[in-house]
Structure formats: structure tokens, C-alpha cells
Coordinates of C-alpha atoms in Angstrom, one line a residue:
Chain Q
M1 CA -25.8 -35.3 47.5
P2 CA -26.9 -38.7 47.0
P3 CA -29.1 -39.1 44.0
A4 CA -32.3 -40.0 45.9
D5 CA -32.2 -36.7 47.7
R6 CA -31.4 -34.9 44.7
L7 CA -34.3 -36.2 43.2
R8 CA -36.5 -35.4 46.1
D9 CA -35.1 -32.0 46.2
H10 CA -35.9 -31.5 42.5
A11 CA -39.6 -32.9 43.2
G12 CA -39.9 -30.3 46.0
Q13 CA -38.9 -27.5 43.6
G14 CA -41.2 -28.6 41.0
A15 CA -44.1 -28.8 43.7
T16 CA -43.4 -25.5 44.9
T17 CA -43.4 -23.9 41.3
V18 CA -46.8 -25.8 40.7
A19 CA -48.0 -24.3 43.7
A20 CA -46.9 -20.8 43.0
H21 CA -48.3 -21.1 39.7
R22 CA -51.8 -22.4 41.0
A23 CA -51.8 -19.4 43.7
R24 CA -51.2 -16.9 40.7
R25 CA -54.0 -18.5 38.8
R26 CA -56.5 -18.5 41.7
L27 CA -55.4 -14.9 42.5
R28 CA -56.4 -13.8 38.8
A29 CA -59.5 -15.7 38.8
D30 CA -60.4 -14.2 42.2
Q31 CA -59.6 -10.6 40.7
A32 CA -61.6 -11.7 37.3
R33 CA -64.6 -12.5 39.7
Q34 CA -64.3 -9.2 41.4
L35 CA -64.0 -7.0 38.3
A36 CA -66.8 -9.1 36.5
D37 CA -69.1 -8.3 39.5
L38 CA -68.6 -4.6 39.3
L39 CA -69.1 -4.5 35.5
R40 CA -72.1 -6.4 35.7
H41 CA -73.7 -4.2 38.1
Q42 CA -72.8 -1.0 35.5
L43 CA -74.0 -2.8 32.6
L44 CA -77.2 -4.0 34.2
A45 CA -77.8 -0.3 35.5
G46 CA -77.3 1.0 32.1
G47 CA -73.8 2.4 33.2
F48 CA -72.5 2.2 29.5
P49 CA -74.8 4.5 27.7
N50 CA -73.9 3.7 24.2
G51 CA -73.8 0.0 25.0
T52 CA -70.0 -0.5 24.4
L53 CA -67.5 -1.0 27.3
P54 CA -64.3 0.9 27.4
H55 CA -61.4 -0.7 25.7
E56 CA -59.5 -3.4 27.6
T57 CA -56.3 -0.9 28.5
T58 CA -58.8 1.8 29.6
L59 CA -60.7 -0.7 32.1
A60 CA -57.3 -1.9 33.1
T61 CA -56.2 1.5 34.1
E62 CA -59.5 2.4 35.7
Y63 CA -59.8 -0.9 37.8
R64 CA -55.9 -1.0 38.5
A65 CA -56.1 -4.5 37.0
T66 CA -53.8 -6.3 34.4
R67 CA -55.1 -7.0 31.1
N68 CA -55.0 -10.6 31.6
T69 CA -57.4 -10.2 34.5
V70 CA -59.6 -7.6 32.4
R71 CA -59.9 -10.4 29.6
Q72 CA -60.8 -12.8 31.8
A73 CA -63.5 -10.8 33.5
L74 CA -65.1 -10.1 30.0
D75 CA -64.8 -14.0 29.4
L76 CA -67.0 -14.3 32.5
L77 CA -69.6 -11.9 31.4
R78 CA -69.5 -13.3 27.8
A79 CA -70.2 -16.6 29.4
E80 CA -73.2 -15.3 31.1
G81 CA -74.6 -13.9 27.8
L82 CA -74.3 -10.1 29.2
V83 CA -71.5 -9.0 26.5
E84 CA -70.4 -10.2 23.2
R85 CA -67.0 -9.0 21.4
L86 CA -67.5 -7.5 18.0
P87 CA -64.4 -7.3 15.8
G88 CA -63.6 -3.5 15.0
V89 CA -66.0 -2.7 17.6
G90 CA -65.1 -3.9 21.2
T91 CA -67.3 -5.6 23.8
V92 CA -70.8 -4.6 23.4
V93 CA -73.7 -5.0 26.0
V94 CA -76.1 -7.8 24.7
A95 CA -78.0 -8.4 27.9
E96 CA -81.6 -8.3 27.8
K97 CA -82.1 -8.2 31.6
Y98 CA -85.4 -6.7 33.2
P99 CA -85.9 -5.6 36.8
H100 CA -88.8 -7.4 38.8
G101 CA -89.9 -5.5 42.0
L102 CA -89.4 -7.5 45.2
D103 CA -91.4 -4.7 47.1
H104 CA -95.0 -5.0 45.7
L105 CA -97.2 -7.6 44.5
R106 CA -97.5 -7.3 40.8
G107 CA -98.1 -9.1 37.5
L108 CA -95.6 -9.4 34.8
A109 CA -97.2 -7.3 32.4
E110 CA -97.7 -4.5 35.2
T111 CA -94.0 -4.9 36.1
L112 CA -92.4 -4.8 32.5
H113 CA -95.0 -2.4 31.0
E114 CA -91.9 0.1 30.5
H115 CA -89.8 -2.7 28.9
G116 CA -92.2 -3.7 26.3
R117 CA -95.1 -6.0 25.5
V118 CA -95.8 -9.2 27.5
T119 CA -97.6 -12.0 25.9
N120 CA -98.5 -15.5 26.8
E121 CA -98.7 -18.7 24.8
V122 CA -101.2 -20.7 26.8
R123 CA -99.7 -24.4 26.7
T124 CA -102.3 -26.0 28.8
M125 CA -105.4 -25.1 30.4
G126 CA -108.3 -27.0 32.0
P127 CA -110.0 -28.2 35.2
A128 CA -107.9 -30.9 37.0
P129 CA -108.2 -32.8 40.3
A130 CA -106.0 -31.0 43.0
P131 CA -103.1 -32.8 44.3
A132 CA -103.6 -32.8 48.2
P133 CA -100.6 -30.2 48.6
V134 CA -102.3 -28.1 46.3
A135 CA -105.9 -28.4 47.7
E136 CA -104.5 -27.8 51.1
R137 CA -102.7 -24.5 50.1
L138 CA -105.9 -23.2 48.2
R139 CA -108.1 -24.4 50.9
V140 CA -110.3 -26.7 48.8
P141 CA -111.4 -30.0 49.4
A142 CA -108.8 -32.6 48.3
G143 CA -109.5 -34.1 44.8
D144 CA -112.1 -31.2 44.1
E145 CA -111.1 -30.0 40.8
V146 CA -109.0 -26.7 40.1
L147 CA -108.2 -24.9 37.3
Y148 CA -104.7 -25.6 35.8
I149 CA -102.8 -23.3 33.5
E150 CA -99.4 -23.4 32.0
R151 CA -98.0 -20.5 30.3
L152 CA -94.9 -19.5 28.4
R153 CA -94.7 -15.8 28.9
R154 CA -92.7 -13.4 26.4
L155 CA -91.5 -9.9 26.5
N156 CA -91.3 -8.4 23.0
G157 CA -91.4 -11.8 21.6
L158 CA -88.5 -13.4 23.7
P159 CA -89.1 -16.2 26.2
L160 CA -88.9 -15.0 29.8
S161 CA -90.7 -17.5 32.1
L162 CA -92.8 -20.6 32.1
D163 CA -95.7 -20.4 34.7
L164 CA -97.5 -23.2 36.2
T165 CA -100.9 -22.0 37.9
Y166 CA -103.4 -23.6 40.3
I167 CA -106.6 -21.5 40.9
P168 CA -109.8 -22.7 42.7
L169 CA -112.2 -23.6 40.0
D170 CA -115.1 -21.3 41.3
I171 CA -112.9 -18.5 40.4
G172 CA -110.9 -20.4 37.8
T173 CA -114.1 -21.1 35.4
A174 CA -114.6 -17.3 34.7
L175 CA -110.8 -17.3 33.5
L176 CA -111.5 -20.0 30.8
G177 CA -113.1 -17.4 28.3
A178 CA -110.7 -14.5 29.3
D179 CA -108.0 -13.3 27.2
L180 CA -105.0 -14.8 29.0
E181 CA -102.8 -14.2 26.0
N182 CA -102.6 -10.6 26.7
T183 CA -103.7 -10.1 30.2
D184 CA -102.2 -11.0 33.7
V185 CA -103.9 -13.4 35.7
F186 CA -103.6 -10.9 38.7
R187 CA -105.7 -8.4 36.9
L188 CA -108.4 -11.0 35.8
L189 CA -108.6 -12.4 39.4
E190 CA -109.6 -8.9 40.8
T191 CA -111.8 -8.2 37.8
I192 CA -113.6 -11.6 38.3
T193 CA -113.9 -11.4 42.2
G194 CA -114.2 -7.6 42.7
Q195 CA -111.6 -7.4 45.3
R196 CA -108.2 -6.4 45.4
L197 CA -105.4 -9.0 45.8
G198 CA -103.9 -8.8 49.4
H199 CA -100.4 -10.4 49.9
A200 CA -98.3 -13.5 48.5
E201 CA -96.0 -15.6 50.1
I202 CA -93.0 -16.2 47.9
T203 CA -89.9 -18.5 47.7
L204 CA -87.1 -17.8 45.3
E205 CA -84.3 -20.3 44.5
A206 CA -81.8 -20.6 41.7
V207 CA -81.9 -24.1 39.9
N208 CA -80.3 -25.6 36.7
A209 CA -83.1 -25.9 34.3
D210 CA -84.2 -29.6 33.2
T211 CA -83.7 -30.3 29.6
H212 CA -87.4 -30.0 28.8
S213 CA -87.8 -26.6 30.5
A214 CA -84.9 -25.3 28.9
A215 CA -86.1 -26.2 25.4
V216 CA -89.4 -24.6 26.1
L217 CA -87.8 -21.3 27.3
E218 CA -85.1 -21.7 24.5
A219 CA -82.2 -21.5 27.1
P220 CA -79.2 -23.8 27.0
R221 CA -79.3 -27.1 28.6
G222 CA -78.6 -26.5 32.4
A223 CA -79.2 -22.8 32.1
A224 CA -79.6 -20.9 35.5
V225 CA -83.2 -20.5 36.3
L226 CA -84.9 -18.1 38.8
M227 CA -87.7 -20.2 40.4
L228 CA -90.3 -18.2 42.2
E229 CA -93.0 -20.0 44.1
R230 CA -96.0 -17.8 44.9
L231 CA -99.2 -18.2 46.9
T232 CA -101.1 -15.0 46.2
H233 CA -104.2 -14.3 48.6
L234 CA -107.2 -12.0 48.0
A235 CA -107.6 -8.7 50.0
D236 CA -109.9 -10.9 52.5
G237 CA -107.2 -13.5 53.0
R238 CA -108.4 -16.3 50.8
P239 CA -105.6 -18.2 48.9
V240 CA -106.7 -18.1 45.2
D241 CA -103.7 -18.5 43.2
L242 CA -100.7 -20.9 43.4
E243 CA -97.9 -20.5 41.0
F244 CA -94.6 -22.1 40.1
I245 CA -92.8 -19.7 37.7
R246 CA -89.3 -20.4 36.2
F247 CA -87.7 -17.1 35.0
R248 CA -84.7 -17.3 32.5
G249 CA -81.7 -16.4 34.7
D250 CA -80.2 -14.4 32.0
R251 CA -83.3 -12.2 31.6
I252 CA -84.5 -11.3 34.8
T253 CA -83.2 -9.8 38.0
M254 CA -85.4 -9.2 41.1
S255 CA -84.7 -6.2 43.2
G256 CA -86.0 -4.7 46.5
L257 CA -85.5 -3.0 49.8
L258 CA -84.9 -4.8 53.1
H259 CA -85.1 -3.3 56.4
R260 CA -83.2 -4.1 59.6
S261 CA -86.5 -4.1 61.6
L262 CA -90.0 -3.5 60.5
Chain P
M1 CA -101.8 -45.3 -6.2
P2 CA -98.8 -44.6 -8.0
P3 CA -95.6 -45.7 -6.1
A4 CA -94.3 -41.7 -5.7
D5 CA -97.9 -41.1 -3.9
R6 CA -97.6 -44.2 -2.2
L7 CA -94.2 -43.1 -0.9
R8 CA -95.4 -39.8 0.0
D9 CA -98.3 -41.2 1.8
H10 CA -96.1 -43.6 3.7
A11 CA -93.7 -40.7 4.8
G12 CA -96.9 -38.5 5.9
Q13 CA -97.9 -41.3 8.3
G14 CA -94.5 -41.6 9.4
A15 CA -94.4 -38.1 10.1
T16 CA -97.6 -38.3 12.0
T17 CA -96.4 -40.9 14.2
V18 CA -93.2 -39.1 15.0
A19 CA -95.5 -36.0 15.9
A20 CA -97.7 -38.0 18.2
H21 CA -94.6 -39.8 19.7
R22 CA -93.3 -36.3 20.4
A23 CA -96.5 -34.9 21.6
R24 CA -96.8 -37.8 24.2
R25 CA -93.0 -37.2 25.2
R26 CA -93.8 -33.5 25.6
L27 CA -96.8 -34.1 27.7
R28 CA -95.2 -36.4 29.8
A29 CA -92.2 -34.0 30.5
D30 CA -94.8 -31.4 31.3
Q31 CA -96.6 -33.6 33.7
A32 CA -93.4 -34.6 35.2
R33 CA -92.3 -30.9 35.8
Q34 CA -95.8 -30.2 37.4
L35 CA -95.4 -33.2 39.7
A36 CA -91.6 -32.4 40.5
D37 CA -92.7 -28.6 41.7
L38 CA -95.3 -30.0 44.2
L39 CA -92.9 -32.7 45.6
R40 CA -90.0 -30.0 45.7
H41 CA -92.3 -27.8 47.8
Q42 CA -93.3 -30.7 50.0
L43 CA -89.7 -31.9 50.7
L44 CA -88.4 -28.4 51.3
A45 CA -91.1 -27.9 53.8
G46 CA -90.1 -31.0 55.7
G47 CA -93.5 -32.6 54.4
F48 CA -92.0 -36.2 54.4
P49 CA -91.3 -36.3 58.1
N50 CA -89.0 -39.5 58.1
G51 CA -87.2 -38.1 55.1
T52 CA -88.4 -41.0 52.7
L53 CA -90.6 -40.1 49.8
P54 CA -93.8 -42.8 49.4
H55 CA -93.5 -45.6 47.2
E56 CA -93.8 -44.7 43.3
T57 CA -97.2 -46.5 43.0
T58 CA -98.4 -44.5 46.0
L59 CA -97.3 -41.3 44.6
A60 CA -99.0 -42.4 41.2
T61 CA -102.0 -42.9 43.0
E62 CA -102.0 -39.8 44.9
Y63 CA -101.4 -37.6 42.3
R64 CA -103.3 -39.4 39.6
A65 CA -100.0 -39.8 37.5
T66 CA -98.5 -42.7 35.7
R67 CA -95.8 -44.6 37.0
N68 CA -93.6 -43.2 34.3
T69 CA -94.3 -39.7 35.0
V70 CA -93.4 -40.2 38.8
R71 CA -90.3 -41.7 37.7
Q72 CA -89.4 -38.8 35.4
A73 CA -90.4 -36.5 38.1
L74 CA -88.2 -38.1 40.7
D75 CA -85.2 -37.8 38.0
L76 CA -85.8 -34.2 38.0
L77 CA -85.3 -33.9 41.8
R78 CA -82.4 -36.1 41.7
A79 CA -80.9 -34.2 39.1
E80 CA -81.3 -31.0 41.2
G81 CA -79.7 -32.7 44.2
L82 CA -82.8 -33.0 46.5
V83 CA -83.4 -36.5 46.5
E84 CA -81.6 -40.0 46.0
R85 CA -82.5 -43.6 45.5
L86 CA -81.3 -46.0 48.0
P87 CA -81.5 -49.6 47.1
G88 CA -84.1 -51.4 49.3
V89 CA -85.3 -48.0 51.0
G90 CA -86.6 -46.0 48.0
T91 CA -86.3 -42.5 47.5
V92 CA -85.1 -40.3 50.2
V93 CA -84.7 -36.6 50.7
V94 CA -81.1 -35.4 50.8
A95 CA -81.5 -31.9 50.5
E96 CA -79.7 -29.3 52.8
K97 CA -81.5 -26.3 51.6
Y98 CA -82.1 -23.6 54.1
P99 CA -84.3 -20.5 54.3
H100 CA -83.1 -17.1 54.0
G101 CA -85.9 -14.4 54.6
L102 CA -86.4 -11.6 52.5
D103 CA -88.4 -9.6 54.9
H104 CA -85.8 -8.4 57.4
L105 CA -82.0 -7.2 57.0
R106 CA -80.1 -10.0 58.5
G107 CA -76.6 -11.5 58.7
L108 CA -76.0 -15.1 57.9
A109 CA -75.5 -16.3 60.9
E110 CA -78.5 -14.5 62.6
T111 CA -80.8 -15.9 59.8
L112 CA -79.5 -19.4 60.0
H113 CA -79.0 -19.8 64.0
E114 CA -81.8 -22.7 64.1
H115 CA -79.8 -24.6 61.3
G116 CA -76.2 -24.8 62.8
R117 CA -73.1 -22.9 63.0
V118 CA -72.0 -20.4 60.4
T119 CA -68.2 -20.2 59.9
N120 CA -66.3 -18.0 57.6
E121 CA -63.0 -18.8 55.9
V122 CA -61.4 -15.2 55.0
R123 CA -59.8 -16.0 51.7
T124 CA -58.6 -12.1 51.0
M125 CA -58.6 -9.2 53.4
G126 CA -57.1 -5.8 53.1
P127 CA -57.3 -2.1 51.9
A128 CA -57.7 -1.6 48.2
P129 CA -58.2 1.5 46.0
A130 CA -61.9 1.7 45.6
P131 CA -62.7 1.3 42.0
A132 CA -65.1 4.2 40.7
P133 CA -68.4 2.3 40.8
V134 CA -67.8 1.1 44.6
A135 CA -66.4 4.6 45.4
E136 CA -69.7 6.2 44.2
R137 CA -72.0 3.7 45.8
L138 CA -70.2 3.7 49.4
R139 CA -70.0 7.7 48.9
V140 CA -66.3 7.7 49.3
P141 CA -63.8 10.0 47.1
A142 CA -62.9 7.6 43.9
G143 CA -59.5 6.1 44.5
D144 CA -59.8 6.4 48.2
E145 CA -58.9 2.9 50.0
V146 CA -61.9 0.6 51.0
L147 CA -61.5 -2.5 52.9
Y148 CA -62.0 -5.6 50.6
I149 CA -62.8 -8.9 52.0
E150 CA -63.5 -12.3 50.4
R151 CA -65.1 -14.9 52.6
L152 CA -66.2 -18.5 51.8
R153 CA -69.2 -19.2 54.2
R154 CA -70.0 -22.5 55.5
L155 CA -72.9 -23.9 57.5
N156 CA -72.2 -26.7 59.7
G157 CA -69.0 -27.3 57.7
L158 CA -70.7 -27.3 54.1
P159 CA -70.0 -24.3 51.6
L160 CA -73.0 -22.1 51.6
S161 CA -71.9 -18.9 49.7
L162 CA -68.8 -16.9 48.4
D163 CA -69.1 -13.3 49.6
L164 CA -67.0 -10.1 48.1
T165 CA -67.4 -7.3 50.5
Y166 CA -66.3 -3.5 50.1
I167 CA -66.5 -1.3 53.5
P168 CA -65.3 2.3 53.8
L169 CA -61.9 2.2 55.4
D170 CA -62.8 4.6 58.4
I171 CA -65.1 1.9 59.6
G172 CA -63.3 -1.2 57.8
T173 CA -60.0 -0.6 59.7
A174 CA -61.8 -1.9 63.0
L175 CA -62.8 -5.1 61.3
L176 CA -59.1 -6.1 60.5
G177 CA -58.7 -7.3 64.1
A178 CA -62.3 -8.8 64.6
D179 CA -63.3 -12.3 64.7
L180 CA -64.5 -12.4 61.2
E181 CA -64.1 -16.3 61.3
N182 CA -67.1 -16.4 63.5
T183 CA -69.0 -13.3 63.4
D184 CA -71.3 -11.8 60.8
V185 CA -70.2 -8.4 59.1
F186 CA -73.4 -6.8 60.0
R187 CA -73.0 -7.3 63.7
L188 CA -69.4 -6.2 63.9
L189 CA -70.6 -2.9 61.8
E190 CA -73.3 -2.3 64.4
T191 CA -70.8 -2.7 67.4
I192 CA -68.0 -0.6 65.7
T193 CA -70.5 2.4 64.6
G194 CA -72.6 2.3 67.8
Q195 CA -75.5 2.4 65.5
R196 CA -78.1 -0.1 63.9
L197 CA -78.1 -0.7 60.5
G198 CA -81.0 0.6 58.5
H199 CA -81.9 -0.6 55.1
A200 CA -80.3 -2.4 52.2
E201 CA -81.1 -2.3 48.4
I202 CA -80.8 -5.8 47.0
T203 CA -80.7 -7.4 43.8
L204 CA -81.1 -11.4 43.1
E205 CA -80.3 -13.3 40.0
A206 CA -79.9 -16.9 39.1
V207 CA -76.5 -17.4 37.2
N208 CA -74.3 -20.4 36.0
A209 CA -71.4 -20.4 38.3
D210 CA -68.2 -20.2 36.4
T211 CA -65.6 -22.7 36.9
H212 CA -63.4 -21.0 39.7
S213 CA -66.4 -20.0 41.8
A214 CA -67.9 -23.3 41.3
A215 CA -64.5 -25.1 42.5
V216 CA -64.4 -22.7 45.6
L217 CA -68.1 -23.6 46.4
E218 CA -67.2 -27.2 45.8
A219 CA -70.2 -27.3 43.5
P220 CA -70.5 -29.0 40.0
R221 CA -69.1 -26.9 36.9
G222 CA -72.1 -24.4 35.8
A223 CA -74.2 -25.1 38.9
A224 CA -77.1 -22.6 39.3
V225 CA -76.0 -20.2 42.0
L226 CA -78.2 -17.5 43.5
M227 CA -76.5 -14.3 43.3
L228 CA -77.4 -11.4 45.7
E229 CA -76.0 -7.8 45.4
R230 CA -76.7 -5.8 48.6
L231 CA -75.8 -2.1 49.5
T232 CA -76.4 -1.8 53.1
H233 CA -77.1 1.5 54.9
L234 CA -76.5 2.6 58.6
A235 CA -79.6 3.7 60.1
D236 CA -78.6 7.2 59.6
G237 CA -78.5 6.5 55.8
R238 CA -74.9 6.3 55.2
P239 CA -73.9 3.3 52.7
V240 CA -71.2 1.3 54.5
D241 CA -71.3 -2.2 53.1
L242 CA -71.5 -3.4 49.3
E243 CA -71.5 -7.2 49.0
F244 CA -71.5 -9.4 46.1
I245 CA -72.8 -12.8 47.3
R246 CA -73.0 -16.0 45.5
F247 CA -75.1 -18.6 47.1
R248 CA -75.1 -22.3 46.1
G249 CA -78.5 -22.6 44.3
D250 CA -79.1 -26.3 46.0
R251 CA -78.3 -25.2 49.6
I252 CA -80.5 -22.1 49.8
T253 CA -84.1 -20.8 49.4
M254 CA -85.0 -16.9 50.0
S255 CA -88.6 -16.5 51.1
G256 CA -90.8 -13.5 52.0
L257 CA -94.2 -11.7 51.8
L258 CA -95.2 -9.2 49.1
H259 CA -98.2 -6.8 49.4
R260 CA -100.3 -5.6 46.5
S261 CA -99.9 -2.0 47.9
L262 CA -98.3 -0.7 51.0

């Protein structure tokens, strides 16, 4: 074989080896993700009663996976802040992830009352001229003042969400003296108007937190945030509450029921 | 004043200046976030018809904000991949964010048919022994084989989601020869079983993509992912489809309607 060919052949073999190695690595990463998804569900559903995951070898047997795959799956869950490895104890659940219903329109304290106490730090509150898109959605004349509120919401002291709220001033004025630190705006709106809330249009997105929002939420820079935009109407149909809510992705799950046809 | 006091006094003034500077910076960051949220809604709702945002000075006037705040708000939207600055043109919308309904149970191609063509790259497909939590949820004996499918789903060629799917093998076998590249699993399940789908339990979370998932989705490392876990049942109540779906956060919004009471 001429040297050039031998060289080419050798390079070809090298490429095959690299490709095979890449394929194995890809396969293991796929299997780790697959296992991590199953474990994530179990740990969020409280499926590990004493808060400790089975030993790696037990997991490997149960899930017919290699120990390397198990280790990689646990690494993924650790990166998400769901588990931690404690020397001498094993892998323990450290997630503080709370369920938020998608089936009913509820305030945060109403939703999470089983999980602890919701407190609100009012960062900003006061009348402000409504920007055009806010005025339009709240059906007030453009430039009219609306009540603007910015709150950092905590569950048992841990930051959960950063909420930006716009409310028409005729209703909002009564909120100025209310106990916003300890009461959901939803409940206050119903008390003020003497009406039940009706429905809300919502939009959910996953975004990376900007530096400042991350700092306020005490989350790492670029942390995934579940962003909820919600326009809430009174029972009579009047829009009364426009909110932009950034939930810490590692602290909240939204769950609900979908039907094929209604 | 003794030198030590003067020094302390000077340090005190310095601290005040730093505090005031920090407060101003915090205020501007808060105002930028507030403005960014309003602009985000508008641009996702198609509120800038020719795809170009008004000039910074116009935005500053419209939103009664300083130009610095406007610039910072546009920076936030740029970091989210929603807008870009083109020299000589201004700030243009580059978002490819598609709406996914939360009100009805629909497959991806059904949901997005107005927006383009959904194609699926089947990365893995075949029978595999069901891990215990999968068997339990699909109500098959533990260890029985289920059909496992992994698909990268694209809209008009752009990666949209990475879907991991488990299906009981009695139904799944018929899927092995089906056109999964171009058809929703939902539609195929209805054809195979001769039954409509009924309901699905869903959970939504925002997570940072792990390195490997990010690479598959062609998204930046750590990109925010909207994670949907969904257990779908046939009209007769039998669970037939367990999915773990990672949507690129920058390409999808979920929207729906909530009611105060049903």
C-alpha cells in the first residue's frame, strides 16, 4: 500500500473510532435524559418517601441501565437543583417545587395554602399613566392612570415569583390601603368590587431570567423562569387585573387536565 | 473635626452615593423589565405589523420612559432572541414563537397547521421493558415491553421540541410501520384504536436545558426549555401515551383560559 493510502486508511479508521465513540456518548446521554425524566416525575410526586433515592446499583437494576447512565441521570437532576449527593447518605431530594393548578383561576396563597405561608414584599406601588397596550387591554382611556404594583412573592420565606400588576385606578385606589403583604390581589379585588372573578386569559413561556430579575428572585444568572401573563376579568366580563409573573422554574410546576374536545 | 471622624464622615458620604447609585440602577432595571414585558406581548401578538419596532425616541415618548430605559428594555428582548438591531433599519422582530393551546388536547401538527409544516426526526424507536413508574402509569405489568420513541420535532425545518414517548405495546406495534415522520402520534393512536382520545393530565415546568438536550435542539447551552409531561388517555379512560416533551422556550408559548370556578 502506498504511504498516502495507508495514511488515508489510518485516518479513516480514526474517524470510525471517533464516530463510534460519539455514537456511544450520544446514546448514553439519551438514556440518561430518559432516566432523569422518570426520576424527576417520581421525586416531584413524592415517590421517594424518606427523601432519599435508592442506591445507584439498585437504580441501575430497576431501570436496566448501566451505572454510568444512572450517574449521568443523577447529575442532570443535580444540575436542576432537584437532588444533592450527601456523603455517607446518598442522593437526597432537595427540591422545593410546588404545584400550581391550571384548571381554576386562583391566587397564589389560595393555591399554595397546603404548602405554607405566602408573603408579599411590595417593591413598588402607585398610580402611573397607562401605556397604550395596558390601557387597551384594561379598557381604560390611553394615558389614564392605573395602579402599578410590583411584588416579590415568597412561600415560607423563599422567593417564588416576581409579579408586575396593572389595575384600573377606580378599583386600584381601594388597594392602596389594603394588606397586600399577606393577601392575594384576587381576594382583594373580589372584596372591593363585591363581585366574583370570572375568567382569565393566560400565556405561559419559559425564558432565561435577565440578570436583574435573577438577582431579585435570588436565582442563578440565566435561570429558567416560568413566565405567566394573565389578564383577569370580573364575573361581568370587565378586565381588571393585568399581570406579568416570573416564577422561579425550580420552585413551581403547573398542572392541569386537557380534553380532546369540550 | 478630628481626622478619624472626617474620614468616617467621608466614608459615610461615599456609602450614600453608592447606595443612591445602586437605587437608581435598580429602578432603571425595574422600569426596563416593565417595558420589556409590554413590548414582548405586543411583538408576540403581531402588534408591530411590518416587523419593525418604533424608534427609541418614539418608544420613550409613548411609554414615558427615558431613552436609557428603552435601550435596556430592548437589550432584554434581544437577549431573549426576540428582536435584533439592524444598522440603518432599527430594531426588528426576529421571534419565531408559536402559540400552543392549553384548552384542548391536540397534537403538534394539528395545533400548528396554520404556522407551517411539522416534521419529525425519529431518533430512536423500538420495544423496551417498561420501568416501574412507566408501567404503573400506563397500567401494564411491570417489566412488560412498551414502545419507546424519541423524536426531534421541527416546524418549517426549525427544531421545536424533543419528545420522549412510551406507548403500551399492544397499540404500539401498529405504530412501528406508520409514517411517524409526518403524522402526530395522537392521530395514529385514534386510527389504530378506532377511538377518540379523551383527556390528558399535564404538567408544565421551566428548566434549563442540559448540554446534550440543548445540542439536539440546536439551542444555546442552558437555554430555557418549557418541559411538558403528559399522560394521555383514550375516550374509554385507558392511559395510552406517556410523553416527556422539551419545547425550546424561545419558540413556543402556551395559552389558555382559566375560570374562577367550573
